[in-house]
Amino acid sequence: MSRNEPVPSFHPPRRLLMGPGPSDVHARVLAAMAQPTIGHLDPAFITMMDEVKGLLQAAFRTANALTLPVSGPGSAGMEACFVNLLEPGDTAIVCVNGVFGGRMKENVERCGATALVVADEWGAPVDPAKVEAALNAHPGARLLAFVHAETSTGVRSDAAELCRLARAHGVLTVVDTVTSLGGIPVLVDEWGADAVYSGSQKCLSCVPGLSPVTFGPRAVERIQGRKTRNQSWFLDFGLLTGYWTGGAKRAYHHTAPVNALYALHESLVMLLEEGLEAAWERHARMHRALAAGFEAMGLALPVAADWRLPQLNAVAVPAGVDEARVRARLLERWNLEIGAGLGALAGKVWRIGLMGQSATPTHVATCLAALDAVLAELGAPIARGEAVAAAEAVLFG
Ligand SMILES: *Cc1c(COP(=O)(O)O)cnc(C)c1O
């Protein structure tokens, strides 16, 4: 492009988002975002911030006062938990059964702490017996960190049991609920979880770039008792809470992403209008329909049924099929985005999201019909034309 040529406005294609996030964003959320920008210390904005905190407490099922959206994607919420709760020389037990557990380990090490890894197979849940053994072997550990919903593999772990074990050993928990919040039960107070973070663009179906976090009383106490200064200025909850909980005397810390927060507010309003239980049930039902379709087509779901995430379905790529070619064709012809396998599962699975607004019968049927057509065309050995009827029987039969 020459220097003098004007750049036209950008208009994204219309897609169906069925990958590992972002998910489809409802028109109500996009419209909320298009409202006028106001100052981030405007009284009207502060009222909205307080509502966002209350809505997040409801979504997380917690009474924690320190519940707020960090201005940054899920990775920022992850980092916020570790930089606030760890000091150099600490040790943390980190469960790794996929990509995101590996990132937690990286965060722990960058805080100058030691990560004691409890490893499980990719595709299997975190084994509570191994975690208990690690807690017994390392009584000085300061934290137990694990991923509730491993998006890289489509596996859920038993958050209630892992939090129970940590509490019994007097160890704080950091729980990644980026993919679980809004899709399956996240029960922060019932679990007794101490520091929990999520993301806006998965089952909340908001635009990307915000990370809801909640810290319980033991985590707040840990922050207040720090001997060293937090290595991060931006993510220091000692400073951030002056902005988010200062009432009328709110102190400027950074400029909140005002319009993105309108969007989060609206997406949470929509979630609670539907009802958390109803949203969990919808995700479960869409998953059953999609899984029935895949099975009818002859595609295997490698994760054991009890541990499958309804909102993120790992599907085995049939032998001899170029999985990237399938994804490219789904995008070109059907405007349908699905995810590739990551790390150890690259080339072996697709990851198909049914998150938030992308968990509807239309998404299920479109995905099954499009995959059926593309796989048949590429000569994959599937049972052609069975999948949509199988899903329909689950949904409406
Ligand atoms: C997506 C995801 C993250 C990272 O969130 P970003 O918004 O991409 O930074 C962290 N953990 C899990 C389990 C995720 O699925």
Short mmCIF file of C-alpha atoms and ligand atoms in Angstrom, two decimals:
data_model
loop_
_atom_site.label_atom_id
_atom_site.label_comp_id
_atom_site.label_asym_id
_atom_site.label_seq_id
_atom_site.Cartn_x
_atom_site.Cartn_y
_atom_site.Cartn_z
CA MET A 1 0.00 0.00 0.00
CA SER A 2 1.42 3.41 -0.97
CA ARG A 3 1.86 6.06 1.66
CA ASN A 4 -0.81 8.30 0.19
CA GLU A 5 -3.52 5.69 -0.19
CA PRO A 6 -6.19 6.09 2.50
CA VAL A 7 -6.73 3.04 4.70
CA PRO A 8 -10.41 2.02 4.62
CA SER A 9 -12.40 1.26 7.78
CA PHE A 10 -12.06 -2.27 9.07
CA HIS A 11 -15.07 -4.57 8.85
CA PRO A 12 -14.56 -8.03 10.33
CA PRO A 13 -16.17 -11.04 8.65
CA ARG A 14 -19.17 -12.56 10.42
CA ARG A 15 -18.10 -15.80 12.04
CA LEU A 16 -19.56 -18.47 14.27
CA LEU A 17 -17.04 -18.72 17.10
CA MET A 18 -16.77 -22.30 18.31
CA GLY A 19 -13.13 -22.39 19.31
CA PRO A 20 -11.54 -22.12 22.76
CA GLY A 21 -12.57 -18.45 23.04
CA PRO A 22 -13.52 -15.80 22.24
CA SER A 23 -17.12 -16.94 21.96
CA ASP A 24 -19.91 -15.16 20.09
CA VAL A 25 -20.79 -11.82 21.66
CA HIS A 26 -24.49 -10.92 21.88
CA ALA A 27 -25.73 -7.76 20.13
CA ARG A 28 -26.81 -6.40 23.53
CA VAL A 29 -23.22 -6.55 24.75
CA LEU A 30 -21.85 -4.93 21.60
CA ALA A 31 -24.51 -2.21 21.86
CA ALA A 32 -23.63 -1.58 25.50
CA MET A 33 -20.04 -1.04 24.44
CA ALA A 34 -21.01 1.54 21.80
CA GLN A 35 -22.47 3.90 24.42
CA PRO A 36 -20.66 7.19 25.12
CA THR A 37 -17.37 7.01 26.95
CA ILE A 38 -17.44 8.82 30.31
CA GLY A 39 -14.68 9.55 32.78
CA HIS A 40 -13.47 6.64 34.86
CA LEU A 41 -14.00 8.67 38.05
CA ASP A 42 -17.44 9.96 36.96
CA PRO A 43 -20.03 9.20 39.67
CA ALA A 44 -22.16 7.38 37.08
CA PHE A 45 -19.21 5.18 36.19
CA ILE A 46 -18.47 4.46 39.85
CA THR A 47 -22.07 3.34 40.34
CA MET A 48 -21.64 0.97 37.41
CA MET A 49 -18.34 -0.34 38.82
CA ASP A 50 -20.08 -1.19 42.07
CA GLU A 51 -22.76 -3.04 40.12
CA VAL A 52 -20.09 -4.99 38.21
CA LYS A 53 -18.55 -6.07 41.52
CA GLY A 54 -21.93 -7.25 42.80
CA LEU A 55 -22.67 -9.08 39.55
CA LEU A 56 -19.27 -10.80 39.69
CA GLN A 57 -19.86 -11.85 43.31
CA ALA A 58 -23.10 -13.49 42.14
CA ALA A 59 -21.39 -15.19 39.19
CA PHE A 60 -18.56 -16.49 41.39
CA ARG A 61 -21.00 -17.41 44.19
CA THR A 62 -18.97 -15.47 46.74
CA ALA A 63 -19.35 -12.76 49.33
CA ASN A 64 -15.67 -11.73 48.94
CA ALA A 65 -15.41 -7.93 49.11
CA LEU A 66 -12.25 -8.04 46.98
CA THR A 67 -13.97 -9.06 43.74
CA LEU A 68 -13.18 -7.01 40.65
CA PRO A 69 -12.30 -7.19 36.96
CA VAL A 70 -8.58 -6.76 36.33
CA SER A 71 -7.93 -4.56 33.28
CA GLY A 72 -6.36 -7.22 31.11
CA PRO A 73 -7.13 -10.67 29.68
CA GLY A 74 -7.29 -13.90 31.71
CA SER A 75 -3.50 -14.07 31.72
CA ALA A 76 -3.43 -10.79 33.68
CA GLY A 77 -5.76 -12.27 36.30
CA MET A 78 -3.48 -15.30 36.54
CA GLU A 79 -0.44 -13.11 37.02
CA ALA A 80 -2.28 -10.91 39.53
CA CYS A 81 -2.92 -13.92 41.78
CA PHE A 82 0.71 -15.03 41.83
CA VAL A 83 2.43 -11.66 42.15
CA ASN A 84 0.17 -10.69 45.04
CA LEU A 85 0.30 -13.97 46.96
CA LEU A 86 3.90 -15.09 46.46
CA GLU A 87 7.19 -13.61 47.64
CA PRO A 88 10.71 -14.60 46.63
CA GLY A 89 11.77 -17.81 48.36
CA ASP A 90 8.22 -19.16 48.76
CA THR A 91 7.20 -22.57 47.45
CA ALA A 92 3.98 -23.35 45.60
CA ILE A 93 2.50 -26.68 44.54
CA VAL A 94 1.34 -26.36 40.92
CA CYS A 95 -0.84 -28.95 39.20
CA VAL A 96 0.03 -29.35 35.52
CA ASN A 97 -2.26 -31.38 33.24
CA GLY A 98 -2.23 -29.07 30.23
CA VAL A 99 -1.03 -25.76 28.82
CA PHE A 100 -2.50 -23.46 31.43
CA GLY A 101 -1.09 -25.35 34.41
CA GLY A 102 2.29 -24.94 32.70
CA ARG A 103 1.74 -21.19 32.58
CA MET A 104 0.96 -21.15 36.29
CA LYS A 105 4.33 -22.82 36.93
CA GLU A 106 6.03 -20.16 34.81
CA ASN A 107 4.32 -17.42 36.83
CA VAL A 108 5.40 -18.96 40.14
CA GLU A 109 9.02 -19.11 39.00
CA ARG A 110 9.00 -15.52 37.75
CA CYS A 111 7.94 -14.45 41.25
CA GLY A 112 11.23 -15.90 42.54
CA ALA A 113 9.34 -18.80 44.14
CA THR A 114 9.85 -22.54 43.70
CA ALA A 115 7.20 -24.51 41.80
CA LEU A 116 6.64 -28.09 42.99
CA VAL A 117 4.87 -29.68 40.05
CA VAL A 118 2.16 -32.33 40.42
CA ALA A 119 1.96 -33.67 36.86
CA ASP A 120 -0.93 -35.54 35.31
CA GLU A 121 -1.49 -36.76 31.77
CA TRP A 122 -2.83 -34.26 29.27
CA GLY A 123 -6.46 -35.31 28.90
CA ALA A 124 -6.79 -36.54 32.51
CA PRO A 125 -7.95 -34.54 35.55
CA VAL A 126 -5.64 -33.50 38.40
CA ASP A 127 -5.27 -36.49 40.73
CA PRO A 128 -6.24 -35.44 44.30
CA ALA A 129 -4.21 -38.34 45.78
CA LYS A 130 -1.02 -36.94 44.23
CA VAL A 131 -1.90 -33.47 45.48
CA GLU A 132 -2.45 -34.80 48.99
CA ALA A 133 0.92 -36.57 48.87
CA ALA A 134 2.60 -33.33 47.75
CA LEU A 135 0.91 -31.36 50.54
CA ASN A 136 2.12 -33.94 53.08
CA ALA A 137 5.65 -33.93 51.66
CA HIS A 138 5.97 -30.12 51.61
CA PRO A 139 4.44 -28.68 54.78
CA GLY A 140 6.08 -25.31 54.07
CA ALA A 141 4.21 -24.79 50.78
CA ARG A 142 2.41 -21.43 50.61
CA LEU A 143 0.04 -22.11 47.72
CA LEU A 144 -1.74 -24.83 45.77
CA ALA A 145 -2.51 -23.75 42.19
CA PHE A 146 -4.64 -25.64 39.68
CA VAL A 147 -6.83 -25.15 36.62
CA HIS A 148 -10.51 -26.00 37.14
CA ALA A 149 -11.31 -26.26 33.41
CA GLU A 150 -8.22 -27.07 31.27
CA THR A 151 -9.07 -25.49 27.94
CA SER A 152 -6.11 -27.13 26.23
CA THR A 153 -7.53 -30.62 26.78
CA GLY A 154 -11.24 -30.19 27.60
CA VAL A 155 -10.86 -31.64 31.10
CA ARG A 156 -12.46 -30.61 34.40
CA SER A 157 -10.74 -31.20 37.71
CA ASP A 158 -12.41 -31.63 41.11
CA ALA A 159 -12.06 -28.10 42.48
CA ALA A 160 -14.09 -28.78 45.64
CA GLU A 161 -11.84 -31.69 46.63
CA LEU A 162 -8.58 -29.92 45.77
CA CYS A 163 -9.60 -26.84 47.79
CA ARG A 164 -10.64 -29.07 50.70
CA LEU A 165 -7.24 -30.76 50.74
CA ALA A 166 -5.41 -27.43 50.64
CA ARG A 167 -7.49 -26.00 53.49
CA ALA A 168 -6.87 -29.10 55.59
CA HIS A 169 -3.13 -28.36 55.23
CA GLY A 170 -3.47 -24.63 55.83
CA VAL A 171 -2.40 -23.86 52.26
CA LEU A 172 -4.00 -21.12 50.12
CA THR A 173 -5.48 -21.98 46.71
CA VAL A 174 -5.21 -20.22 43.37
CA VAL A 175 -7.89 -21.51 40.99
CA ASP A 176 -8.08 -20.83 37.24
CA THR A 177 -11.75 -20.60 36.25
CA VAL A 178 -11.20 -18.79 32.94
CA THR A 179 -13.14 -21.37 30.95
CA SER A 180 -15.46 -22.57 33.72
CA LEU A 181 -17.16 -19.37 34.97
CA GLY A 182 -20.68 -19.24 33.55
CA GLY A 183 -20.41 -22.68 31.90
CA ILE A 184 -20.20 -25.10 34.84
CA PRO A 185 -20.58 -24.53 38.59
CA VAL A 186 -17.91 -22.25 40.09
CA LEU A 187 -18.70 -22.13 43.82
CA VAL A 188 -15.98 -19.99 45.36
CA ASP A 189 -17.34 -19.77 48.91
CA GLU A 190 -18.64 -23.34 49.03
CA TRP A 191 -15.22 -24.61 47.91
CA GLY A 192 -13.39 -22.25 50.27
CA ALA A 193 -11.15 -21.16 47.37
CA ASP A 194 -8.83 -18.27 48.23
CA ALA A 195 -7.87 -16.59 44.95
CA VAL A 196 -9.85 -17.23 41.78
CA TYR A 197 -9.53 -15.63 38.36
CA SER A 198 -11.49 -15.87 35.14
CA GLY A 199 -11.78 -14.24 31.71
CA SER A 200 -14.43 -12.23 29.92
CA GLN A 201 -14.42 -13.93 26.51
CA LYS A 202 -15.22 -17.55 27.28
CA CYS A 203 -18.53 -18.58 28.89
CA LEU A 204 -19.36 -14.98 29.85
CA SER A 205 -19.44 -14.15 26.10
CA CYS A 206 -18.10 -10.67 26.63
CA VAL A 207 -15.40 -9.05 24.50
CA PRO A 208 -11.84 -10.17 25.35
CA GLY A 209 -9.58 -8.12 27.60
CA LEU A 210 -10.99 -8.29 31.15
CA SER A 211 -10.23 -10.73 33.93
CA PRO A 212 -12.66 -11.07 36.84
CA VAL A 213 -10.83 -12.03 40.04
CA THR A 214 -11.93 -12.66 43.61
CA PHE A 215 -9.77 -12.86 46.75
CA GLY A 216 -11.06 -14.26 50.04
CA PRO A 217 -10.11 -13.15 53.57
CA ARG A 218 -7.07 -15.47 53.88
CA ALA A 219 -5.67 -14.17 50.59
CA VAL A 220 -6.21 -10.55 51.67
CA GLU A 221 -4.41 -11.30 54.94
CA ARG A 222 -1.51 -12.80 53.01
CA ILE A 223 -1.21 -9.62 50.92
CA GLN A 224 -1.35 -7.42 54.02
CA GLY A 225 1.38 -9.49 55.67
CA ARG A 226 3.86 -9.25 52.76
CA LYS A 227 7.44 -8.58 53.75
CA THR A 228 8.50 -7.54 50.25
CA ARG A 229 7.02 -5.05 47.82
CA ASN A 230 4.91 -6.56 45.03
CA GLN A 231 7.09 -6.89 41.91
CA SER A 232 4.24 -5.56 39.76
CA TRP A 233 3.01 -1.99 40.13
CA PHE A 234 0.05 -2.47 37.78
CA LEU A 235 -1.29 -5.64 39.39
CA ASP A 236 -0.61 -4.69 43.03
CA PHE A 237 -3.92 -5.25 44.84
CA GLY A 238 -2.75 -3.01 47.64
CA LEU A 239 -2.95 -0.15 45.12
CA LEU A 240 -5.81 -1.46 42.96
CA THR A 241 -8.25 -1.78 45.83
CA GLY A 242 -7.90 1.97 46.49
CA TYR A 243 -9.42 2.44 43.06
CA TRP A 244 -12.03 -0.30 43.15
CA THR A 245 -13.16 -0.08 46.77
CA GLY A 246 -12.40 3.51 47.78
CA GLY A 247 -16.09 4.56 47.70
CA ALA A 248 -16.47 8.27 46.94
CA LYS A 249 -12.76 8.79 47.66
CA ARG A 250 -11.59 6.51 44.89
CA ALA A 251 -7.99 7.15 44.00
CA TYR A 252 -6.74 7.15 40.42
CA HIS A 253 -4.60 4.10 39.73
CA HIS A 254 -4.97 3.53 35.99
CA THR A 255 -7.67 4.48 33.49
CA ALA A 256 -10.21 1.68 33.56
CA PRO A 257 -11.28 0.35 30.13
CA VAL A 258 -14.58 2.18 30.42
CA ASN A 259 -16.45 0.82 27.39
CA ALA A 260 -15.21 -2.73 27.86
CA LEU A 261 -16.62 -2.58 31.38
CA TYR A 262 -20.03 -1.55 29.98
CA ALA A 263 -19.81 -4.75 27.96
CA LEU A 264 -18.90 -6.88 30.98
CA HIS A 265 -21.76 -5.33 32.94
CA GLU A 266 -24.24 -6.24 30.20
CA SER A 267 -22.92 -9.77 29.75
CA LEU A 268 -23.27 -10.38 33.50
CA VAL A 269 -26.77 -8.88 33.51
CA MET A 270 -27.65 -11.35 30.74
CA LEU A 271 -26.10 -14.29 32.59
CA LEU A 272 -28.09 -13.55 35.74
CA GLU A 273 -31.29 -12.90 33.77
CA GLU A 274 -30.97 -16.42 32.42
CA GLY A 275 -29.91 -17.70 35.84
CA LEU A 276 -26.62 -19.44 36.63
CA GLU A 277 -28.20 -22.88 36.98
CA ALA A 278 -30.07 -22.44 33.70
CA ALA A 279 -26.84 -21.43 31.96
CA TRP A 280 -25.01 -24.49 33.37
CA GLU A 281 -27.89 -26.70 32.22
CA ARG A 282 -27.88 -25.16 28.73
CA HIS A 283 -24.14 -25.83 28.34
CA ALA A 284 -24.62 -29.43 29.52
CA ARG A 285 -27.51 -30.00 27.12
CA MET A 286 -25.71 -28.55 24.09
CA HIS A 287 -22.70 -30.72 24.95
CA ARG A 288 -24.84 -33.86 25.06
CA ALA A 289 -26.27 -33.00 21.65
CA LEU A 290 -22.86 -32.27 20.10
CA ALA A 291 -21.35 -35.42 21.60
CA ALA A 292 -24.25 -37.53 20.26
CA GLY A 293 -23.63 -36.03 16.81
CA PHE A 294 -19.92 -36.82 16.88
CA GLU A 295 -20.56 -40.36 18.04
CA ALA A 296 -23.13 -40.89 15.27
CA MET A 297 -20.56 -39.61 12.78
CA GLY A 298 -17.95 -41.98 14.20
CA LEU A 299 -15.67 -39.38 15.76
CA ALA A 300 -14.22 -40.22 19.18
CA LEU A 301 -14.19 -37.92 22.23
CA PRO A 302 -10.94 -38.87 23.99
CA VAL A 303 -11.73 -37.38 27.44
CA ALA A 304 -13.45 -39.75 29.93
CA ALA A 305 -17.16 -38.85 30.08
CA ASP A 306 -17.15 -37.87 33.78
CA TRP A 307 -14.44 -35.26 33.26
CA ARG A 308 -15.51 -33.72 29.97
CA LEU A 309 -16.08 -29.99 29.88
CA PRO A 310 -19.41 -29.26 28.20
CA GLN A 311 -18.05 -25.93 26.98
CA LEU A 312 -14.86 -27.31 25.40
CA ASN A 313 -15.05 -30.55 23.47
CA ALA A 314 -11.89 -32.37 22.42
CA VAL A 315 -12.61 -34.45 19.31
CA ALA A 316 -10.12 -36.92 17.83
CA VAL A 317 -8.98 -36.12 14.29
CA PRO A 318 -9.64 -39.23 12.11
CA ALA A 319 -6.50 -41.01 10.87
CA GLY A 320 -5.10 -39.59 7.66
CA VAL A 321 -6.98 -36.28 7.88
CA ASP A 322 -5.05 -33.00 7.70
CA GLU A 323 -6.70 -31.24 10.61
CA ALA A 324 -5.52 -27.74 9.62
CA ARG A 325 -7.09 -28.17 6.18
CA VAL A 326 -10.42 -29.03 7.80
CA ARG A 327 -10.31 -25.94 10.00
CA ALA A 328 -9.38 -23.71 7.05
CA ARG A 329 -12.28 -25.06 5.00
CA LEU A 330 -14.75 -24.65 7.87
CA LEU A 331 -13.68 -21.02 8.16
CA GLU A 332 -13.70 -20.24 4.43
CA ARG A 333 -16.92 -21.96 3.51
CA TRP A 334 -18.98 -21.95 6.65
CA ASN A 335 -17.54 -18.97 8.54
CA LEU A 336 -17.08 -21.40 11.40
CA GLU A 337 -14.09 -21.21 13.72
CA ILE A 338 -13.03 -24.25 15.73
CA GLY A 339 -9.77 -24.71 17.64
CA ALA A 340 -6.69 -26.82 16.98
CA GLY A 341 -5.03 -29.10 19.52
CA LEU A 342 -2.28 -27.50 21.62
CA GLY A 343 1.08 -28.84 22.81
CA ALA A 344 1.00 -32.62 23.21
CA LEU A 345 -2.39 -32.76 21.44
CA ALA A 346 -1.45 -30.68 18.37
CA GLY A 347 -2.61 -32.43 15.19
CA LYS A 348 -4.48 -35.06 17.21
CA VAL A 349 -7.66 -33.26 18.29
CA TRP A 350 -9.89 -30.36 17.47
CA ARG A 351 -11.20 -28.26 20.31
CA ILE A 352 -14.81 -27.28 19.81
CA GLY A 353 -16.21 -24.63 22.10
CA LEU A 354 -19.82 -24.33 23.24
CA MET A 355 -19.24 -21.25 25.36
CA GLY A 356 -21.85 -18.74 26.44
CA GLN A 357 -23.68 -17.36 23.40
CA SER A 358 -22.03 -20.09 21.29
CA ALA A 359 -23.92 -22.80 23.20
CA THR A 360 -27.13 -22.92 21.16
CA PRO A 361 -28.88 -25.57 19.01
CA THR A 362 -27.98 -23.52 15.92
CA HIS A 363 -24.28 -23.71 16.76
CA VAL A 364 -24.49 -27.45 17.44
CA ALA A 365 -26.31 -28.21 14.17
CA THR A 366 -24.15 -25.93 12.04
CA CYS A 367 -20.94 -27.38 13.42
CA LEU A 368 -22.07 -30.97 12.91
CA ALA A 369 -23.42 -30.36 9.39
CA ALA A 370 -20.36 -28.40 8.27
CA LEU A 371 -17.89 -30.92 9.70
CA ASP A 372 -19.88 -33.75 8.12
CA ALA A 373 -19.65 -32.08 4.71
CA VAL A 374 -15.97 -31.11 4.92
CA LEU A 375 -14.81 -34.47 6.27
CA ALA A 376 -16.79 -36.37 3.63
CA GLU A 377 -15.28 -34.22 0.90
CA LEU A 378 -11.77 -34.91 2.18
CA GLY A 379 -12.48 -38.64 2.12
CA ALA A 380 -12.50 -39.21 5.89
CA PRO A 381 -14.12 -42.47 7.01
CA ILE A 382 -17.24 -41.07 8.70
CA ALA A 383 -20.88 -42.12 8.80
CA ARG A 384 -22.22 -39.39 6.53
CA GLY A 385 -25.51 -37.60 7.26
CA GLU A 386 -26.20 -39.08 10.72
CA ALA A 387 -24.91 -36.39 13.06
CA VAL A 388 -27.58 -33.68 12.97
CA ALA A 389 -30.39 -36.19 13.50
CA ALA A 390 -28.58 -37.62 16.52
CA ALA A 391 -28.17 -34.14 18.01
CA GLU A 392 -31.79 -33.33 17.24
CA ALA A 393 -32.94 -36.44 19.09
CA VAL A 394 -31.07 -35.25 22.20
CA LEU A 395 -32.34 -31.69 21.95
CA PHE A 396 -35.94 -32.17 20.87
CA GLY A 397 -36.60 -35.92 20.81
C1 LIG B 1 -8.02 -18.65 27.85
C2 LIG B 1 -7.42 -19.14 29.11
C3 LIG B 1 -6.48 -18.39 29.84
C4 LIG B 1 -5.89 -17.11 29.33
O1 LIG B 1 -6.82 -16.14 29.08
P1 LIG B 1 -6.46 -14.94 28.07
O2 LIG B 1 -7.69 -14.10 28.12
O3 LIG B 1 -6.22 -15.58 26.74
O4 LIG B 1 -5.26 -14.26 28.58
C5 LIG B 1 -6.05 -18.89 31.04
N1 LIG B 1 -6.49 -20.07 31.52
C6 LIG B 1 -7.38 -20.82 30.85
C7 LIG B 1 -7.84 -22.11 31.43
C8 LIG B 1 -7.87 -20.37 29.62
O5 LIG B 1 -8.76 -21.12 28.95
#
